Structures are given as structure tokens and as C-alpha cells.
CSV table of C-alpha atoms and ligand atoms in Angstrom, one decimal:
chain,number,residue,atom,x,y,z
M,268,UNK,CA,-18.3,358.2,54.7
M,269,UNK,CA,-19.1,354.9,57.1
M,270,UNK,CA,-20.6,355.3,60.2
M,271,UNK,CA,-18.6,353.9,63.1
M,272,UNK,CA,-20.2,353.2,66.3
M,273,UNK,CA,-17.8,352.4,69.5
M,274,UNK,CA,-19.0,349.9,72.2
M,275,UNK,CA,-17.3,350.5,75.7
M,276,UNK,CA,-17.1,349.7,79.5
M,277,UNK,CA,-14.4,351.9,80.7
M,278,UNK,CA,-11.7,354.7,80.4
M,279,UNK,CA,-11.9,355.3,76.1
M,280,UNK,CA,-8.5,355.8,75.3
M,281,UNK,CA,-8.8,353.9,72.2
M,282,UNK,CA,-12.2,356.1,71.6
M,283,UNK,CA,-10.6,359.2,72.5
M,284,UNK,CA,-7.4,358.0,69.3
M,285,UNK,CA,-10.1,357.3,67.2
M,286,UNK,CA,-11.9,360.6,67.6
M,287,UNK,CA,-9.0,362.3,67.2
M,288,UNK,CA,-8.2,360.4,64.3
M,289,UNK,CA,-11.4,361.9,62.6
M,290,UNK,CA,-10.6,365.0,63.7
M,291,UNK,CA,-7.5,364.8,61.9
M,292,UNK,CA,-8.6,363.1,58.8
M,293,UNK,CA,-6.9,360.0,59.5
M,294,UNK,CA,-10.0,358.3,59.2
M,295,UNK,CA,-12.5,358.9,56.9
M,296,UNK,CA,-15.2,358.0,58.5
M,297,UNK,CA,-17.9,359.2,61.7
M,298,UNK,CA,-18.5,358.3,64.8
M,299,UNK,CA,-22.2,357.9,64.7
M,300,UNK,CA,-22.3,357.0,68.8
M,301,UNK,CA,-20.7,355.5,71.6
M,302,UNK,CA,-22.2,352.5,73.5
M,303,UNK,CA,-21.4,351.4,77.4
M,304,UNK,CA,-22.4,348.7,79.5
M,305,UNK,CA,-21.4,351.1,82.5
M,306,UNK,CA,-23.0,353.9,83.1
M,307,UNK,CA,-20.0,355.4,84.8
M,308,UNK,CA,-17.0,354.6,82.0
M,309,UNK,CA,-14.9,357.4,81.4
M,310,UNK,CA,-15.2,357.1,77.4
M,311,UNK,CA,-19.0,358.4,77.6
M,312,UNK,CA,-17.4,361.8,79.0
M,313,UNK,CA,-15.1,361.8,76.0
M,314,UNK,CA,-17.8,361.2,73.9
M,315,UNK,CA,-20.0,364.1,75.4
M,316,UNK,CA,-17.1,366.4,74.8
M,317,UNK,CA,-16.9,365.2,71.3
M,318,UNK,CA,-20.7,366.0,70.6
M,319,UNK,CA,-21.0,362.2,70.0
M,320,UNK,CA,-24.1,360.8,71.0
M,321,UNK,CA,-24.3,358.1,73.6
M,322,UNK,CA,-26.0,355.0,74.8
M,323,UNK,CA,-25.6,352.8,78.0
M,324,UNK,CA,-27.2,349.4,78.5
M,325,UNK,CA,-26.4,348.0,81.5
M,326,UNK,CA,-26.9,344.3,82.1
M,327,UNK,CA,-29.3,344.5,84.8
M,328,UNK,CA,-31.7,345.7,83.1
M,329,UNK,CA,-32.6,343.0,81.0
M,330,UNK,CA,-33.2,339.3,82.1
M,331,UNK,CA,-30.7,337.6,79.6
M,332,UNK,CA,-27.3,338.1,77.8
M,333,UNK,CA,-29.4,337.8,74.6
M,334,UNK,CA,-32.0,340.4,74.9
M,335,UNK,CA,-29.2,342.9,76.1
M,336,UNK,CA,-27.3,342.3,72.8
M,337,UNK,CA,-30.7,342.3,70.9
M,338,UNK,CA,-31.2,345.7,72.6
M,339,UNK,CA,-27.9,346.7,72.0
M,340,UNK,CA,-28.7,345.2,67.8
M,341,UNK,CA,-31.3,347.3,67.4
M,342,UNK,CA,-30.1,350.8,68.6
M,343,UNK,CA,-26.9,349.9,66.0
M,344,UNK,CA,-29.8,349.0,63.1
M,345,UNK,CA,-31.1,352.1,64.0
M,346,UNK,CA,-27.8,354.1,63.6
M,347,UNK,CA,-27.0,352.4,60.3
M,348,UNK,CA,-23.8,351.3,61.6
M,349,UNK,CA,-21.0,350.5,58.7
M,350,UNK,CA,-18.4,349.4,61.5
M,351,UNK,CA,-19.3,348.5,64.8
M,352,UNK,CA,-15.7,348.8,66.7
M,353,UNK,CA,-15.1,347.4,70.3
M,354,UNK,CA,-12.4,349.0,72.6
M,355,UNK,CA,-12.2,347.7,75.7
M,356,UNK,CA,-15.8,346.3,75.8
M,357,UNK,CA,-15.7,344.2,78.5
M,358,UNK,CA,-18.8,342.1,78.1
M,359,UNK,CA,-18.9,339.2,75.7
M,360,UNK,CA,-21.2,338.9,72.8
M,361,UNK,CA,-23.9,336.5,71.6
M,362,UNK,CA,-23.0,334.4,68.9
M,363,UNK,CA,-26.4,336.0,68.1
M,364,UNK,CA,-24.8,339.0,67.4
M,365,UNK,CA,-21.9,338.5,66.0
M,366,UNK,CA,-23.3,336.9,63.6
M,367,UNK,CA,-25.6,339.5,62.7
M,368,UNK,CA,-23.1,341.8,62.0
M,369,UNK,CA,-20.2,339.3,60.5
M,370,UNK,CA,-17.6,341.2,58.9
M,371,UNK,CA,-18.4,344.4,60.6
M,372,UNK,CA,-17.0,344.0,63.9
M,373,UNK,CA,-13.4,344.5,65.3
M,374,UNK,CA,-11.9,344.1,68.4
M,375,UNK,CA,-8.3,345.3,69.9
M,376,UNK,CA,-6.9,342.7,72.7
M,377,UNK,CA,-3.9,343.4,74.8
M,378,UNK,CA,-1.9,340.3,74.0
M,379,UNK,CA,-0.4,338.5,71.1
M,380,UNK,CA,-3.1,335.8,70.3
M,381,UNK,CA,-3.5,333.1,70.3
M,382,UNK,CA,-1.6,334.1,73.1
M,383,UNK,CA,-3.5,335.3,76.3
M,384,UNK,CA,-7.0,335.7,75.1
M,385,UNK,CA,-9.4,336.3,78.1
M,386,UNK,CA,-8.7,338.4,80.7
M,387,UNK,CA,-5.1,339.5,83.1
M,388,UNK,CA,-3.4,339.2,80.3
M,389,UNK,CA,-0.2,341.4,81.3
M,390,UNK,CA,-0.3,339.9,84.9
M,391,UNK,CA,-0.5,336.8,83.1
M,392,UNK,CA,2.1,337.0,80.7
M,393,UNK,CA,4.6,338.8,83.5
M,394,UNK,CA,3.9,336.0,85.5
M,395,UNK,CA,5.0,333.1,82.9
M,396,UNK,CA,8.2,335.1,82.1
M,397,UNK,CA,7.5,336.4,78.7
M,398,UNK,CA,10.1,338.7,77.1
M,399,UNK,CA,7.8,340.6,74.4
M,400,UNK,CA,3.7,341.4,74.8
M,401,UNK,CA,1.6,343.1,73.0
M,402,UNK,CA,-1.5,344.2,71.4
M,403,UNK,CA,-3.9,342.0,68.5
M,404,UNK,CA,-6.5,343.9,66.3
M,405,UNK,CA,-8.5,341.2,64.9
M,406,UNK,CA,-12.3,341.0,63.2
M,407,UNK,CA,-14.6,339.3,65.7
M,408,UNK,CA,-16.8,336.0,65.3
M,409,UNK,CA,-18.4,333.7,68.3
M,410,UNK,CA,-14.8,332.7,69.7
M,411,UNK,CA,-14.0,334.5,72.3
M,412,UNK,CA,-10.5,336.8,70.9
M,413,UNK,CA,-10.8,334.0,67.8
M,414,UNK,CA,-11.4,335.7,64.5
M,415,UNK,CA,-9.1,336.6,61.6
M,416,UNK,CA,-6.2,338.7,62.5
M,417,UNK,CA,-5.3,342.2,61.0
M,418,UNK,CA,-2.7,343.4,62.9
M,419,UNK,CA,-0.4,342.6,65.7
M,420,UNK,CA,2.4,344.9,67.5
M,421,UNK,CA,5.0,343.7,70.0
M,422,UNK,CA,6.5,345.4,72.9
M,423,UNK,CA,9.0,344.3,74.9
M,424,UNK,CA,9.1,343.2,78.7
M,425,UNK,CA,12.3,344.1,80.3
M,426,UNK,CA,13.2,342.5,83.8
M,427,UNK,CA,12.8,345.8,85.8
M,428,UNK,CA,9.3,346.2,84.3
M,429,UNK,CA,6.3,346.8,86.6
M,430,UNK,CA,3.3,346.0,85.1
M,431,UNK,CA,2.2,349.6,84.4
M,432,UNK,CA,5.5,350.4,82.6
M,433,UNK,CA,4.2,347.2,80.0
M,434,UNK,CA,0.5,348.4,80.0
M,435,UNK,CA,1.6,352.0,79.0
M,436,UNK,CA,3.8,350.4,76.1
M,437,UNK,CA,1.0,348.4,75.3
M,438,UNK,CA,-1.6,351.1,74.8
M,439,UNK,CA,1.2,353.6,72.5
M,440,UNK,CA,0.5,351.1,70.1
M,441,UNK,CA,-3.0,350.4,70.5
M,442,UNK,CA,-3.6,354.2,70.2
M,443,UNK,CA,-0.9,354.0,67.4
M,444,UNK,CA,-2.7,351.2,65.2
M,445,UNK,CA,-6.0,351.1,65.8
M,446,UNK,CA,-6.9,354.4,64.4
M,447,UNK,CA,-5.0,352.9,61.2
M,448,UNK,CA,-6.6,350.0,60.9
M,449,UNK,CA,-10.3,351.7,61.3
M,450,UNK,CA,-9.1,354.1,58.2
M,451,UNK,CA,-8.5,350.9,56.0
M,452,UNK,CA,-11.6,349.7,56.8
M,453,UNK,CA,-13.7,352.7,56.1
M,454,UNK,CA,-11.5,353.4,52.9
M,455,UNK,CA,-12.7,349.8,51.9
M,456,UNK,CA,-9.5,348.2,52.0
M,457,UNK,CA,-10.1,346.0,54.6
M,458,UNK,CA,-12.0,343.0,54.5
M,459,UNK,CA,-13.3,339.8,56.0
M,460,UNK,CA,-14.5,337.4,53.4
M,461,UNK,CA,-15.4,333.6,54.8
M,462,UNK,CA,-13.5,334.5,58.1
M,463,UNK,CA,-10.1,335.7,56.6
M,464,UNK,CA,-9.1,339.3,56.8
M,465,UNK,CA,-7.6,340.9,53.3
M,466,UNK,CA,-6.1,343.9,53.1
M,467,UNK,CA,-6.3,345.5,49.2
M,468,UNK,CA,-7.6,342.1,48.1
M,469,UNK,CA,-4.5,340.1,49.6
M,470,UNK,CA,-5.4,337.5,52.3
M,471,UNK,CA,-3.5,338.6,55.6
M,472,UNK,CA,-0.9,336.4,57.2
M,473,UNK,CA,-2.4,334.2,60.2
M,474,UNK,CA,-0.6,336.6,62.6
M,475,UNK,CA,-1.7,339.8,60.6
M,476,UNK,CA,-0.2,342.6,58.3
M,477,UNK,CA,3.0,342.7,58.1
M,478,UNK,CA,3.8,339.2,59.7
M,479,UNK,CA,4.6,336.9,56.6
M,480,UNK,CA,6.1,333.6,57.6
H,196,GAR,C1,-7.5,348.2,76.0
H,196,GAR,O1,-6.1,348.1,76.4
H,196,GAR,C2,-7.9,347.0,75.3
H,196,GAR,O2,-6.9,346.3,74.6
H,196,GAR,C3,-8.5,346.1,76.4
H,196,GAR,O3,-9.1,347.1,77.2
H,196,GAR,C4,-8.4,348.3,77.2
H,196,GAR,C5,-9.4,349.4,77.1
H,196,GAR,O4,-8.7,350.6,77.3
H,196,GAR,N1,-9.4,345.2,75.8
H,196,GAR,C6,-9.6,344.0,76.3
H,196,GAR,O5,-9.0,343.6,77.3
H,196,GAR,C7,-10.7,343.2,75.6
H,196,GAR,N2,-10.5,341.8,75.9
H,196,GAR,P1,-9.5,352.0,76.9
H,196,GAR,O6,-10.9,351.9,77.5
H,196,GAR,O7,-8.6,353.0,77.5
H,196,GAR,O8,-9.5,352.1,75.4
């Protein structure tokens, strides 16, 4: 069974799909600990109630970016992280880091990248008129949202949408997917080899599984 550990900053709605996704089974796999960078997100009291232990490093206590992720490195070497899984860890990493843990790290971004990467990505895509959003579940390297992509879903934006109505249909299938693509990894069916994701030993699509051109 891999040990998972989940890095967040805020409410842990992802977290809180993933735990019950070990709960149910779903994935086979354990979620060794939870890390925040704020000491006041939400996810940590979902990882209390879960029994899942937890650990918060907040920047301001250490003089650079680096020795924060280096703190941050060693507390995963000491867990003996498999899968090191970001959801909605706002804070970005070392190039240091990531590529410590190459092939071990995945992030979920609320937009279709290449589309959007960075942050206000709804506002942002509401603003330019977009029809369809989305979500992007991708492995991570030292470009910011740039690493191989797994898995994509689309929503659409109607002309009456506020921006929550898009957010909401946004995270279904955040909540929906990334518990799924966790349980591939941790069944060892998932894969980054020389930056490009393959799923059962087939090199995924540019825009992920599922999305042959
Ligand atoms: C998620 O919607 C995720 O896509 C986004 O933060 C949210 C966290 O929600 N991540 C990013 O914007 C990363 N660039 P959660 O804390 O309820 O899981």
C-alpha cells in the first residue's frame, strides 16, 4: 500500500474526496499526513477528524522559499512518502523540490491548461468569454501548472452563470477525478517516465486520458 501525503493551504475538499476515497476502497493506498502552509486551512480540521496526522509550515518562519521546501522535504523523507499529492496548495515549489521528488508529485488546477495556469482562473476565463472550463490533473515539474497531463474534464459556462455556479461544476469533477487518478497511481498504473505520463504502459495524449487527437 503507498503512502500518500497531501500538501494544503485552504478549505480540503479534494483532501476530504480522497479520504473518503480510502475509506471506501477506491484507493488503495494511505494517507500518511497532511501538510499546510496556513495554520488556519480548513483541510487540517478534516484531517484531525480523519486521525490523519498533520503538519504546518508557514513561510514566516523560515528566511527563504528554499529552506521552507527543504523543511517541508525532510518531514516527507521522514514519512516515506510514495505520492506526494497537492490540492490546492497555494504556494509554489523549488525547482529544488520538485526535482527531488520527480515523478511523485501531482497537482489538480482549475482550468484547461495550457489554458489559465496561475491564479483567477474562473474570473479569468468568464471574463474572456469562454464557453467550457474546467479542471487539469497533471504530474508536477519546475514550470509552474507545466508538467505532463493525466487528465482533463470540461464543464460548461452558460451565459447566466455567476462565477460560483462554474466553481461548484468545477470542483464535482475535481472531487470526481482526482480520487481516480490517485487509485491509478498507487495501483502502479500510472506513470511519469522522462516527463510524459503513461497510463498501463501507453503514453497519454498531450491533453490527457481520454483526449486522443
Ligand atoms: C481546487 O479547486 C484546486 O483546483 C485549486 O484550489 C482549489 C482547492 O480547493 N488549486 C489551484 O488553484 C492550484 N493552482 P480545496 O482546498 O477545497 O481542495
Amino acid at each position: 500500500m503507498k503512502n500518500i501525503v497531501v500538501l494544503i493551504s485552504g478549505e480540503g475538499s479534494n483532501l476530504q474526496a480522497m479520504i473518503d476515497a480510502c475509506a471506501s476502497g477506491q484507493i488503495s493506498g494511505k494517507i500518511c499526513a497532511v501538510i499546510s502552509n496556513n495554520a488556519d486551512a480548513y483541510g487540517l480540521v478534516r484531517a484531525k477528524k480523519a486521525g490523519i496526522p498533520s503538519f504546518v509550515f508557514e513561510r514566516k518562519a523560515y528566511e527563504t522559499h528554499q529552506a521552507m521546501d527543504q523543511a517541508i522535504a525532510y518531514q516527507i523523507d521522514a514519512i516515506e512518502a510514495d505520492l506526494i499529492v497537492l490540492a490546492g496548495y497555494m504556494n509554489i515549489l523549488t525547482p529544488a523540490f520538485t526535482q527531488r521528488f520527480a515523478g511523485k508529485i501531482l497537482n489538480i488546477h482549475p482550468s484547461l491548461l495550457p489554458k489559465y495556469s496561475g491564479l483567477d482562473t474562473y474570473q479569468r476565463a468568464m471574463t474572456d468569454g469562454e464557453t467550457e472550463h474546467g479542471m487539469t490533473i497533471h504530474f508536477v515539474n519546475e514550470i509552474v501548472d507545466g508538467g505532463s497531463i493525466i487528465l482533463q474534464a470540461k464543464v460548461p459556462i452558460f451565459p447566466e452563470d455567476e462565477i460560483e455556479d462554474v466553481i461548484a461544476r468545477v470542483q464535482e469533477q475535481e472531487h470526481r477525478y482526482y480520487p481516480l487518478v490517485i487509485a491509478w497511481f498507487c495501483a502502479d498504473r500510472l506513470k511519469e517516465v522522462d516527463g510524459k505520463a503513461y497510463l498501463d504502459g501507453k503514453l497519454l495524449p498531450p491533453q490527457g486520458y481520454g483526449n486522443e487527437e
